[in-house]
mmCIF file of C-alpha atoms in Angstrom:
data_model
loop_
_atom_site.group_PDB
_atom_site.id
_atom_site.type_symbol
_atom_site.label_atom_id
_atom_site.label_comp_id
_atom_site.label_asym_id
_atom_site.label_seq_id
_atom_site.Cartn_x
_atom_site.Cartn_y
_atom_site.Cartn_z
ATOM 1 C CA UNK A 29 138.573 -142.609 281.741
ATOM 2 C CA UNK A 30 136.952 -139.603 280.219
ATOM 3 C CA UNK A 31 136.002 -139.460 276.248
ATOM 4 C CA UNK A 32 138.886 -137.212 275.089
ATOM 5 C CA UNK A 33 141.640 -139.434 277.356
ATOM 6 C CA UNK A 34 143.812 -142.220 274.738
ATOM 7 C CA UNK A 35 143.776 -145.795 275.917
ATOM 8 C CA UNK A 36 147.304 -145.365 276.124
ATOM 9 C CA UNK A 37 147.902 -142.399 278.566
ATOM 10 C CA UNK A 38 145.262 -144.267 280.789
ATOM 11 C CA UNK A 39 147.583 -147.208 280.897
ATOM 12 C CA UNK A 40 151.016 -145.048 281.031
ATOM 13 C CA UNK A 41 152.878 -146.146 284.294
ATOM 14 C CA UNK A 42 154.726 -142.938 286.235
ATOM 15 C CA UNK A 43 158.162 -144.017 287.276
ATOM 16 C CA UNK A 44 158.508 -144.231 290.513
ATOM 17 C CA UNK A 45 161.522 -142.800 293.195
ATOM 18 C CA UNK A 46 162.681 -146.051 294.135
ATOM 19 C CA UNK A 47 163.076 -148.505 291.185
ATOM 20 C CA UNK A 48 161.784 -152.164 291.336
ATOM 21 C CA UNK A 49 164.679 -153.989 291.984
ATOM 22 C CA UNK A 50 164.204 -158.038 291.538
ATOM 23 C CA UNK A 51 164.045 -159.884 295.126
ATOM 24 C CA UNK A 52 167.406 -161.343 296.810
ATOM 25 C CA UNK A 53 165.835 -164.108 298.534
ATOM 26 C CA UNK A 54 163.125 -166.766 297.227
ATOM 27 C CA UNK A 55 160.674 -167.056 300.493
ATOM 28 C CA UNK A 56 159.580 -170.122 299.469
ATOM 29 C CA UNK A 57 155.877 -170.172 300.955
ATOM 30 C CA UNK A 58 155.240 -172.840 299.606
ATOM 31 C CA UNK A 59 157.932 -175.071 300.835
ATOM 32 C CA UNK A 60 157.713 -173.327 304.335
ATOM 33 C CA UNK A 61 154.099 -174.524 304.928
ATOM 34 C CA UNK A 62 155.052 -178.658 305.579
ATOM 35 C CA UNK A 63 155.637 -179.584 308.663
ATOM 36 C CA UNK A 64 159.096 -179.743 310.747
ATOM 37 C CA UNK A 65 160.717 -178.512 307.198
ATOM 38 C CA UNK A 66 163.098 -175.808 309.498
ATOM 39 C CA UNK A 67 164.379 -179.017 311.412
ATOM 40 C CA UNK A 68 165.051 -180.926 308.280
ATOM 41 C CA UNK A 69 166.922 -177.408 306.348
ATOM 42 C CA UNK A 70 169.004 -177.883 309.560
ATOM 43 C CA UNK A 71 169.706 -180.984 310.387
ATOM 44 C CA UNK A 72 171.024 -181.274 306.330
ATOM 45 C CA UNK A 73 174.250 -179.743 306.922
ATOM 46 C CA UNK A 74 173.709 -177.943 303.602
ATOM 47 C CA UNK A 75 172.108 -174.306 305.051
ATOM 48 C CA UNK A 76 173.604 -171.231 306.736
ATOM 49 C CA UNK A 77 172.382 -169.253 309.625
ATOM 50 C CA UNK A 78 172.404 -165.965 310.997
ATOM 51 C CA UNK A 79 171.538 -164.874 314.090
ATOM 52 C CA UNK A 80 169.398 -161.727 315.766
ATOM 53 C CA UNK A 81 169.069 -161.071 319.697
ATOM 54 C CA UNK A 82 167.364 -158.028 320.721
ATOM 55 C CA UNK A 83 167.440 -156.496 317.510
ATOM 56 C CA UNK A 84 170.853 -156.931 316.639
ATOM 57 C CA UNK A 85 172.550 -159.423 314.462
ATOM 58 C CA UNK A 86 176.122 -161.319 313.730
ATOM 59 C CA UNK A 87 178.170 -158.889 311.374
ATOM 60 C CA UNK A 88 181.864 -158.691 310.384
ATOM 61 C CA UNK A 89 183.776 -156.290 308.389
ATOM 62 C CA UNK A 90 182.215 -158.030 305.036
ATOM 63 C CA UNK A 91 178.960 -157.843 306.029
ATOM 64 C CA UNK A 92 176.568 -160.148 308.055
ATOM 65 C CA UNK A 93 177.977 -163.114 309.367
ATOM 66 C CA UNK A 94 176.435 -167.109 308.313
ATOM 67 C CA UNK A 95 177.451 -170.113 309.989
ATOM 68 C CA UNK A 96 176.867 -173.498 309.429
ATOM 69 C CA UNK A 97 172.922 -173.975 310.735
ATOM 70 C CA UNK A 98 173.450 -177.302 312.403
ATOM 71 C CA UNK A 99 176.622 -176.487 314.085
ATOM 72 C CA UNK A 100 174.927 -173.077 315.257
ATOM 73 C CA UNK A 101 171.786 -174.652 316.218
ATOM 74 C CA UNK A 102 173.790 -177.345 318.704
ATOM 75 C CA UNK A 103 175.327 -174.679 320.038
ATOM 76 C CA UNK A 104 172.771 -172.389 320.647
ATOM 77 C CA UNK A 105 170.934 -175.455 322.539
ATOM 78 C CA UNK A 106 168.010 -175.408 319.587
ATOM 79 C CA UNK A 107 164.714 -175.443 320.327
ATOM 80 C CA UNK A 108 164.971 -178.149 323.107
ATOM 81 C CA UNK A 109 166.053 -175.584 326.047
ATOM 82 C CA UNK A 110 163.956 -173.129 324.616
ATOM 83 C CA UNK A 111 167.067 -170.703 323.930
ATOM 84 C CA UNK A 112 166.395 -170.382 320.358
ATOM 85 C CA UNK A 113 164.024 -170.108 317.670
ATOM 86 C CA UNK A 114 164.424 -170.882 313.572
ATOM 87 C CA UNK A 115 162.795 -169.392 310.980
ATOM 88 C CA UNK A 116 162.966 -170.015 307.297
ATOM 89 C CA UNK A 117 164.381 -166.782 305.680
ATOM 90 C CA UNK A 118 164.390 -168.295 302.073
ATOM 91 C CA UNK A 119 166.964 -169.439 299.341
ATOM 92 C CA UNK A 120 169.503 -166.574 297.751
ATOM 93 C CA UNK A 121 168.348 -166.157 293.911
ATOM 94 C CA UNK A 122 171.896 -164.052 293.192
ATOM 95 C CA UNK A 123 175.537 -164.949 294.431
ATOM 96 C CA UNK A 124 177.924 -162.483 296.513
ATOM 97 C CA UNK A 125 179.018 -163.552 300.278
ATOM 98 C CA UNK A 126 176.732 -166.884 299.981
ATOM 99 C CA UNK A 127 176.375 -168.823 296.441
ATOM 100 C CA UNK A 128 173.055 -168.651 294.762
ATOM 101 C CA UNK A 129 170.613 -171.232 295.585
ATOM 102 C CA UNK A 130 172.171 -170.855 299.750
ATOM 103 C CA UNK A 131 169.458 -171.757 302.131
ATOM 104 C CA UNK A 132 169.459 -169.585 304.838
ATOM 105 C CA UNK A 133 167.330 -169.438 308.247
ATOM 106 C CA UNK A 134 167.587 -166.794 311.125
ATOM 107 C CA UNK A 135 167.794 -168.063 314.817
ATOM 108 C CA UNK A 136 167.038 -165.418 317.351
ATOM 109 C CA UNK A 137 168.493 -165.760 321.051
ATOM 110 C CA UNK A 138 167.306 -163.714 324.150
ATOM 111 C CA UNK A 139 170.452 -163.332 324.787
ATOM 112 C CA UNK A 140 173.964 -162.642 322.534
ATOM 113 C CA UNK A 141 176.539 -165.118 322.752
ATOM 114 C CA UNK A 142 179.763 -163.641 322.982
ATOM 115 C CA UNK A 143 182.200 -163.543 319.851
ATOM 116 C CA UNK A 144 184.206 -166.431 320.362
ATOM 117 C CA UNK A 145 181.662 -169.041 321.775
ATOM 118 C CA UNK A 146 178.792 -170.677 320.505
ATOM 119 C CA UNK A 147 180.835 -170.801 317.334
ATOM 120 C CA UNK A 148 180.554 -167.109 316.716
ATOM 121 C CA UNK A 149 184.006 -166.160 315.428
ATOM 122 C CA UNK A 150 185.922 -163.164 317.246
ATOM 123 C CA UNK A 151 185.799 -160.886 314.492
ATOM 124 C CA UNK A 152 182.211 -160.814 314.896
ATOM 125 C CA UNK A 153 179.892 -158.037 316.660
ATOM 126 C CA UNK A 154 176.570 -157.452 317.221
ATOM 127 C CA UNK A 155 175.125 -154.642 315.505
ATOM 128 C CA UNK A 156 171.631 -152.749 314.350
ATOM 129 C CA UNK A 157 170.487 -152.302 310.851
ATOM 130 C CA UNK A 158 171.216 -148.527 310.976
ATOM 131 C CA UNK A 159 174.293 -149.017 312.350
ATOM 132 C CA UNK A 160 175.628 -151.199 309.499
ATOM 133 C CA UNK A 161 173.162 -150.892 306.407
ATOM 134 C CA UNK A 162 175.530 -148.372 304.588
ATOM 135 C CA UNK A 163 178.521 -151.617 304.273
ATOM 136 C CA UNK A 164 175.951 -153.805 303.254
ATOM 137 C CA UNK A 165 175.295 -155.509 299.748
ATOM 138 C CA UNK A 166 171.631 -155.634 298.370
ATOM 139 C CA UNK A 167 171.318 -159.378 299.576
ATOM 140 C CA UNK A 168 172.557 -158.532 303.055
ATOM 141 C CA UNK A 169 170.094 -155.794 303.228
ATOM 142 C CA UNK A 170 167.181 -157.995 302.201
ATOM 143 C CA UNK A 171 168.206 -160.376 304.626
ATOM 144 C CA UNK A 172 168.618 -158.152 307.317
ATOM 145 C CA UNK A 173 165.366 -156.544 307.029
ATOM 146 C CA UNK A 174 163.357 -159.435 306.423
ATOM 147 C CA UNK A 175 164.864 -161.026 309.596
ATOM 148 C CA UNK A 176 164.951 -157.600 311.769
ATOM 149 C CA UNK A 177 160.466 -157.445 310.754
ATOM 150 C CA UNK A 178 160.003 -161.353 311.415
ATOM 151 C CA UNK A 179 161.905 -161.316 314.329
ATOM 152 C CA UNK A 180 160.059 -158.240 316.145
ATOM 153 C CA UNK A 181 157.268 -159.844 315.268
ATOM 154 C CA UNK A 182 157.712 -162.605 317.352
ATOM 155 C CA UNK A 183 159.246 -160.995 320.067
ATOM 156 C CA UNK A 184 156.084 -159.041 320.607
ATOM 157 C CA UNK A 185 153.347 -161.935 319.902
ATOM 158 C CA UNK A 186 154.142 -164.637 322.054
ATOM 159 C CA UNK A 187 150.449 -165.432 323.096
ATOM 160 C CA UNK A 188 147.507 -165.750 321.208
ATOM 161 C CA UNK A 189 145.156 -162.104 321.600
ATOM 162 C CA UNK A 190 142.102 -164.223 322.044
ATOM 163 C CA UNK A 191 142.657 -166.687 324.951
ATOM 164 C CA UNK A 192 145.828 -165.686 326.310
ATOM 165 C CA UNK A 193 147.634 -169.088 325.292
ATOM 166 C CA UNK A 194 151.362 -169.251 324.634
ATOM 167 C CA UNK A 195 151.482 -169.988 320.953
ATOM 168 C CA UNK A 196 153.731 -172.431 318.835
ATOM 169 C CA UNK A 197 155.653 -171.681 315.792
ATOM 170 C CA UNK A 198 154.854 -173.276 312.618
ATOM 171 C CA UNK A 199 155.352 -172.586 308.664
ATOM 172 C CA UNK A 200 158.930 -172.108 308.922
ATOM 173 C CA UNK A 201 158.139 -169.500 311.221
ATOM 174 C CA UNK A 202 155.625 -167.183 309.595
ATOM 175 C CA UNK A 203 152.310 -168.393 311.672
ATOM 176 C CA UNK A 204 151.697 -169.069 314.531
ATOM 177 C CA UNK A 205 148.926 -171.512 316.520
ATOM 178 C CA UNK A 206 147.095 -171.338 319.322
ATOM 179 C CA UNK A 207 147.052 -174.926 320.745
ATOM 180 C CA UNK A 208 143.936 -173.974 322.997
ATOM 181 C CA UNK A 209 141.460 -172.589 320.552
ATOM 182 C CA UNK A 210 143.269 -173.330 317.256
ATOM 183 C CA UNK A 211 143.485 -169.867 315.522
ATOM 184 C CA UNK A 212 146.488 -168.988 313.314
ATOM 185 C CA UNK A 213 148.635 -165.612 313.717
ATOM 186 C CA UNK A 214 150.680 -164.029 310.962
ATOM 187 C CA UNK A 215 153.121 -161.107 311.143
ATOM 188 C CA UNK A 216 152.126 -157.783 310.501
ATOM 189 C CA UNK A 217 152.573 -154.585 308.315
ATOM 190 C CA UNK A 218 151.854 -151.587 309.344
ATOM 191 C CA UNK A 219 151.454 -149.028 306.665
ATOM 192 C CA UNK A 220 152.628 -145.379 306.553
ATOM 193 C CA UNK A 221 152.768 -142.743 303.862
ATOM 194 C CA UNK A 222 155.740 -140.218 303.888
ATOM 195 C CA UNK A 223 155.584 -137.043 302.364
ATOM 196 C CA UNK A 224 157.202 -134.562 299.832
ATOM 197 C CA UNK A 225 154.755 -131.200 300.020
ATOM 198 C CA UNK A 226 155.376 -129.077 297.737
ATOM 199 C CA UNK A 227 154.087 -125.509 298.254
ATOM 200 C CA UNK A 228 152.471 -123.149 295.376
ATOM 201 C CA UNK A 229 155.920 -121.516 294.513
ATOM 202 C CA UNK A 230 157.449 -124.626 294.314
ATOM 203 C CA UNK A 231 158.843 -124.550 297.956
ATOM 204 C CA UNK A 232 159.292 -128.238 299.595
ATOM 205 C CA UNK A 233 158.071 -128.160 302.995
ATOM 206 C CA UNK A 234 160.231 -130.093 305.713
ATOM 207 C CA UNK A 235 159.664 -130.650 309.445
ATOM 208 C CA UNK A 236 161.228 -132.085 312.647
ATOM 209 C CA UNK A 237 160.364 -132.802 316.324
ATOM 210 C CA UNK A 238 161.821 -132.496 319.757
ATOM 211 C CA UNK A 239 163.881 -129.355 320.766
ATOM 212 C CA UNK A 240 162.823 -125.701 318.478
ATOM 213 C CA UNK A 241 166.632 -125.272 318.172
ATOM 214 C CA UNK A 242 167.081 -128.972 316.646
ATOM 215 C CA UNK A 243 169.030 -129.157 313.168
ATOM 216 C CA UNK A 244 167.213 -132.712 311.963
ATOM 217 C CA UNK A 245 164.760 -131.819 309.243
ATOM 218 C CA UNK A 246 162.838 -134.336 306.924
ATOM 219 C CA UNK A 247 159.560 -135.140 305.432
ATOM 220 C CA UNK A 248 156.239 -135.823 307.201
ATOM 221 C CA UNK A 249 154.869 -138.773 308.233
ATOM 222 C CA UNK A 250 152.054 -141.150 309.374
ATOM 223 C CA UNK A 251 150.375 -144.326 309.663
ATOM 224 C CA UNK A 252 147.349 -144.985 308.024
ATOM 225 C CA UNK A 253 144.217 -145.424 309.593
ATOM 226 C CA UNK A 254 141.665 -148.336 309.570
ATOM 227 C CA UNK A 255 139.412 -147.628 306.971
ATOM 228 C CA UNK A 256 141.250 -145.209 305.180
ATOM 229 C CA UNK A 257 142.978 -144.782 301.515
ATOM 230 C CA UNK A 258 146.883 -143.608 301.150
ATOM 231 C CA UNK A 259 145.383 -140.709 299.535
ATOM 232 C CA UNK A 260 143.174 -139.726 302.757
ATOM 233 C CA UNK A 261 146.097 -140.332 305.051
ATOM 234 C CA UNK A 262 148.226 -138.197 303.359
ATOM 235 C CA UNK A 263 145.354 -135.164 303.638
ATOM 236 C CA UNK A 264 144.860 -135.862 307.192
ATOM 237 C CA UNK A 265 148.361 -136.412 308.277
ATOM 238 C CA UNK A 266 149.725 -133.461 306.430
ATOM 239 C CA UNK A 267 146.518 -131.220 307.916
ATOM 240 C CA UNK A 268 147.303 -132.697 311.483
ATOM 241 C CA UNK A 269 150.824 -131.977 311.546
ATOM 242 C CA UNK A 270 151.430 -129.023 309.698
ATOM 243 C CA UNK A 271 147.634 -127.569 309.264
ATOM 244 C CA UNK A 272 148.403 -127.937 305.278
ATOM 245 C CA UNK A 273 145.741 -128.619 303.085
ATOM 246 C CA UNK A 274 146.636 -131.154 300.189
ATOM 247 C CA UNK A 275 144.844 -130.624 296.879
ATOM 248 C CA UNK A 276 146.482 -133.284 294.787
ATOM 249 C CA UNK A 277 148.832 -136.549 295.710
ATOM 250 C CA UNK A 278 150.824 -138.737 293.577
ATOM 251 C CA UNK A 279 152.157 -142.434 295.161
ATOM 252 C CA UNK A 280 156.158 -142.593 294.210
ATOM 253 C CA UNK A 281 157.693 -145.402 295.556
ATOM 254 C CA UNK A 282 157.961 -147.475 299.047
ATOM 255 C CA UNK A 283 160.665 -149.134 301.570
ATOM 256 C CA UNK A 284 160.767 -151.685 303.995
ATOM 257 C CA UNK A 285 161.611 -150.621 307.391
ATOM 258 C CA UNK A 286 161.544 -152.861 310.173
ATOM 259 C CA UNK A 287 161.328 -150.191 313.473
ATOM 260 C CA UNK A 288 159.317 -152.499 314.044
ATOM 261 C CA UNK A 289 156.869 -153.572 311.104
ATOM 262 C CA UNK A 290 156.505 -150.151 309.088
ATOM 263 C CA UNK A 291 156.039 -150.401 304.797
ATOM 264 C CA UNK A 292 156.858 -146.521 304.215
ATOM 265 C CA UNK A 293 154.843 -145.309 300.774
ATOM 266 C CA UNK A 294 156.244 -142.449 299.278
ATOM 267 C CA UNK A 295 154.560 -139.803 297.953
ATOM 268 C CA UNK A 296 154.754 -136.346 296.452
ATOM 269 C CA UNK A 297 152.063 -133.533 297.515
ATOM 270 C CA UNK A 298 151.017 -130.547 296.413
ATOM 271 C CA UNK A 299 149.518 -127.202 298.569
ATOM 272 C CA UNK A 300 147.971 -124.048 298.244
ATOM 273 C CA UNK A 301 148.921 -123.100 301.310
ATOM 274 C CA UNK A 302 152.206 -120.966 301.671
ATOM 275 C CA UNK A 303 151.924 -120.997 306.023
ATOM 276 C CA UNK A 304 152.574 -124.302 308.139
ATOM 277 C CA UNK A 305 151.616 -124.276 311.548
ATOM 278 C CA UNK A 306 153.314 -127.377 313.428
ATOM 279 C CA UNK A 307 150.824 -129.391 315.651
ATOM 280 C CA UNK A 308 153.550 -129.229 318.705
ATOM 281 C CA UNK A 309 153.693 -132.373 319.518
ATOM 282 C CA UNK A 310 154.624 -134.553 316.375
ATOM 283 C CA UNK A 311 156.109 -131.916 314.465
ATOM 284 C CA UNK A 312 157.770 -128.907 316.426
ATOM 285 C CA UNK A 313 159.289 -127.139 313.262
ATOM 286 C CA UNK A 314 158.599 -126.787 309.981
ATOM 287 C CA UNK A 315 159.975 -124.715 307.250
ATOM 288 C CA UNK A 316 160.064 -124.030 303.165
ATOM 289 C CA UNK A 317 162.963 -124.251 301.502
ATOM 290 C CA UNK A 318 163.923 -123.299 297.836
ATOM 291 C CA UNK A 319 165.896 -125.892 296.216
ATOM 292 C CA UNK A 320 169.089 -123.525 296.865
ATOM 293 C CA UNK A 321 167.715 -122.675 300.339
ATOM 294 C CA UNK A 322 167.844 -126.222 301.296
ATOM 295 C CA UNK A 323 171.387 -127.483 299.578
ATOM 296 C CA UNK A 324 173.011 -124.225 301.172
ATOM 297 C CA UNK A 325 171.349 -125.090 304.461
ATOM 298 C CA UNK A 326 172.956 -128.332 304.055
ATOM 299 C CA UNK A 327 176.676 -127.770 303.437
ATOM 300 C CA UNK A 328 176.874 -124.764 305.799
ATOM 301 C CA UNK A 329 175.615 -126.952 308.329
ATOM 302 C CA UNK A 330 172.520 -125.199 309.155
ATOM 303 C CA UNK A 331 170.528 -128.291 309.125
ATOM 304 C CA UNK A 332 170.347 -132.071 308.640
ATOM 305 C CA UNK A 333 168.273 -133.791 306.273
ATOM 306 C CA UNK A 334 167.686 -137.489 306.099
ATOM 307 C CA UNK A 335 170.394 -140.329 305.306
ATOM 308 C CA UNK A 336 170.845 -141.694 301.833
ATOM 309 C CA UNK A 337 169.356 -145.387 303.379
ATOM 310 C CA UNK A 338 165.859 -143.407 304.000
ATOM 311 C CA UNK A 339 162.997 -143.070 301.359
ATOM 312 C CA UNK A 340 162.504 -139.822 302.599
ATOM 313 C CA UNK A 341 165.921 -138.579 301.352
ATOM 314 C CA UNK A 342 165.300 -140.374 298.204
ATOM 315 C CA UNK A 343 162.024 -138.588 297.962
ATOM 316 C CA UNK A 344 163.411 -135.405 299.005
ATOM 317 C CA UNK A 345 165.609 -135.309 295.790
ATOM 318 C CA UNK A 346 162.951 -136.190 293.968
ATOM 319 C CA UNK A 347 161.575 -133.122 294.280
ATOM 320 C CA UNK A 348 165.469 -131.284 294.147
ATOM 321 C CA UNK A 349 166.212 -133.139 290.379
ATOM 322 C CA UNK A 350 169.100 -134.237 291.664
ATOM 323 C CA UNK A 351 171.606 -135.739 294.047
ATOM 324 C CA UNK A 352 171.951 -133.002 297.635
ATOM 325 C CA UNK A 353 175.474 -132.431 298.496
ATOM 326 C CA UNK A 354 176.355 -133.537 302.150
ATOM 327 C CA UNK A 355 178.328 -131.265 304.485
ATOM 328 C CA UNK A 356 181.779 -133.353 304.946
ATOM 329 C CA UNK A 357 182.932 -134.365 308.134
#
């Protein structure tokens, strides 16, 4: 803090894009950590269930669809023919489709039952988080995403990276052991920043990949490095893909997404630079755009920009003051 800066402009917290909104779900990592506690949450008759095979879960036209665990879990065949795994998602803290204090726990399947066995009522489909998130309450969402992240995680570390050994579940489902050499595994987060740059006349620079003729634009992106601060990746991410130079970066907000393990931290840029040269391989196309450039470009549809379920869009208009008109269907 220098000598001429108040105590209480050092202290001052920015608001950020996305709000801090109070959790959905108590985790309950405590509780998770004794032994067999999944199988006795089960076997209680009091906890709900919903399930998630290859990457899609149980929804209706209400949202995602619980059943009664231990009825499920019979059904399913449990853990005995190896055709399902539990994991403690946590207890609701608010009340909408399930009453507050609701245990729940996720079972994922290699392979969907059909709507209409297994318990799983007719009404019911399978679906992706993107294909469903806009229907879905804030406790649905929380759900969804915590059980889409813990659920790739699994399917992707089955064996333990130092010996090779299938491992075994424990803590509810958030380790898991090596029986051979005894080391624990927990699930990964991968961070990436995501980008508003804003150019010297006040220009927002957007990009896109695949095809030079493609419509999709949106914000840049990255993960960050071993070793390296948010603030670094954003310089090097924004200099690799675009050949921008950032001289200042300000941290905005952040968003789960589970494709597969991503934590996406916003942030807003600034440039010198008026020219972006795309790297051609990540980013194609890139292109300024006024704030009436880019909501003309929008309604005439010229271009896309992100969805309203995205931090980018919500960074995006940020940096517009505003909400940006969609082109109606």
């Amino acid at each position: 803090m220098s000598q001429t800066e108040s105590p209480a402009l050092a202290n001052h917290l920015m608001e950020t894009v996305l709000p801090v909104r109070p959790a959905m779900v108590d985790r309950g990592s405590g509780i998770r950590m004794k032994p067999g506690m999944v199988e006795e949450l089960i076997a209680s008759g009091s906890a709900k269930a919903m399930v998630i095979s290859q990457r899609k879960a149980l929804v209706t036209a209400d949202g995602l669809w619980f059943g009664d665990a231990a009825t499920l879990w019979n059904a399913l065949g449990g853990s005995a023919s190896g055709a399902a795994a539990a994991i403690y998602l946590g207890t609701t803290l608010t009340s909408s489709s399930l009453p507050e204090g609701t245990s729940v726990v996720l079972f994922t399947v290699p392979e969907p039952p059909a709507p209409g066995t297994a318990t799983v009522p007719l009404d019911a489909e399978w679906a992706g988080f993107r294909d469903v998130a806009a229907r879905l309450d804030a406790k649905d969402t929380a759900l969804f995403i915590e059980a889409s992240a813990i659920s790739n995680w699994h399917a992707t570390h089955t064996h333990c990276p130092q010996c090779g050994t299938p491992t075994d579940i424990e803590a509810g489902g958030w380790v898991r052991r090596c029986p051979k050499d005894n080391s624990e595994h927990y699930p990964r987060t991968d961070p990436a920043i995501i980008v508003t740059v804003v150019g010297p006349d006040g220009r927002l620079l957007l990009g896109g990949g695949g095809p030079l003729d493609a419509k999709n634009y949106s914000t840049l992106a990255g993960f960050v490095e071993p070793g390296e601060s948010l603030e670094q990746a954003v310089v090097r991410e924004i200099g690799e893909e675009v050949g921008v130079r950032v001289t200042a970066c300000q941290y905005l907000g952040s968003q789960s997404w589970p494709f597969p393990a991503s934590l996406m931290l916003g942030f807003t840029a600034k440039t010198d630079d008026a020219v972006a040269r795309p790297d051609g391989v990540e980013v194609t196309r890139a292109r300024w755009f006024s704030r009436e450039e880019l909501q003309e470009a929008v309604l005439s549809g010229e271009i896309t920009i992100s969805t309203r379920l995205s931090i980018a869009r919500s960074l995006i208009e940020h940096w517009y003051g505003g909400v940006i008109e969609d082109l109606q269907p």
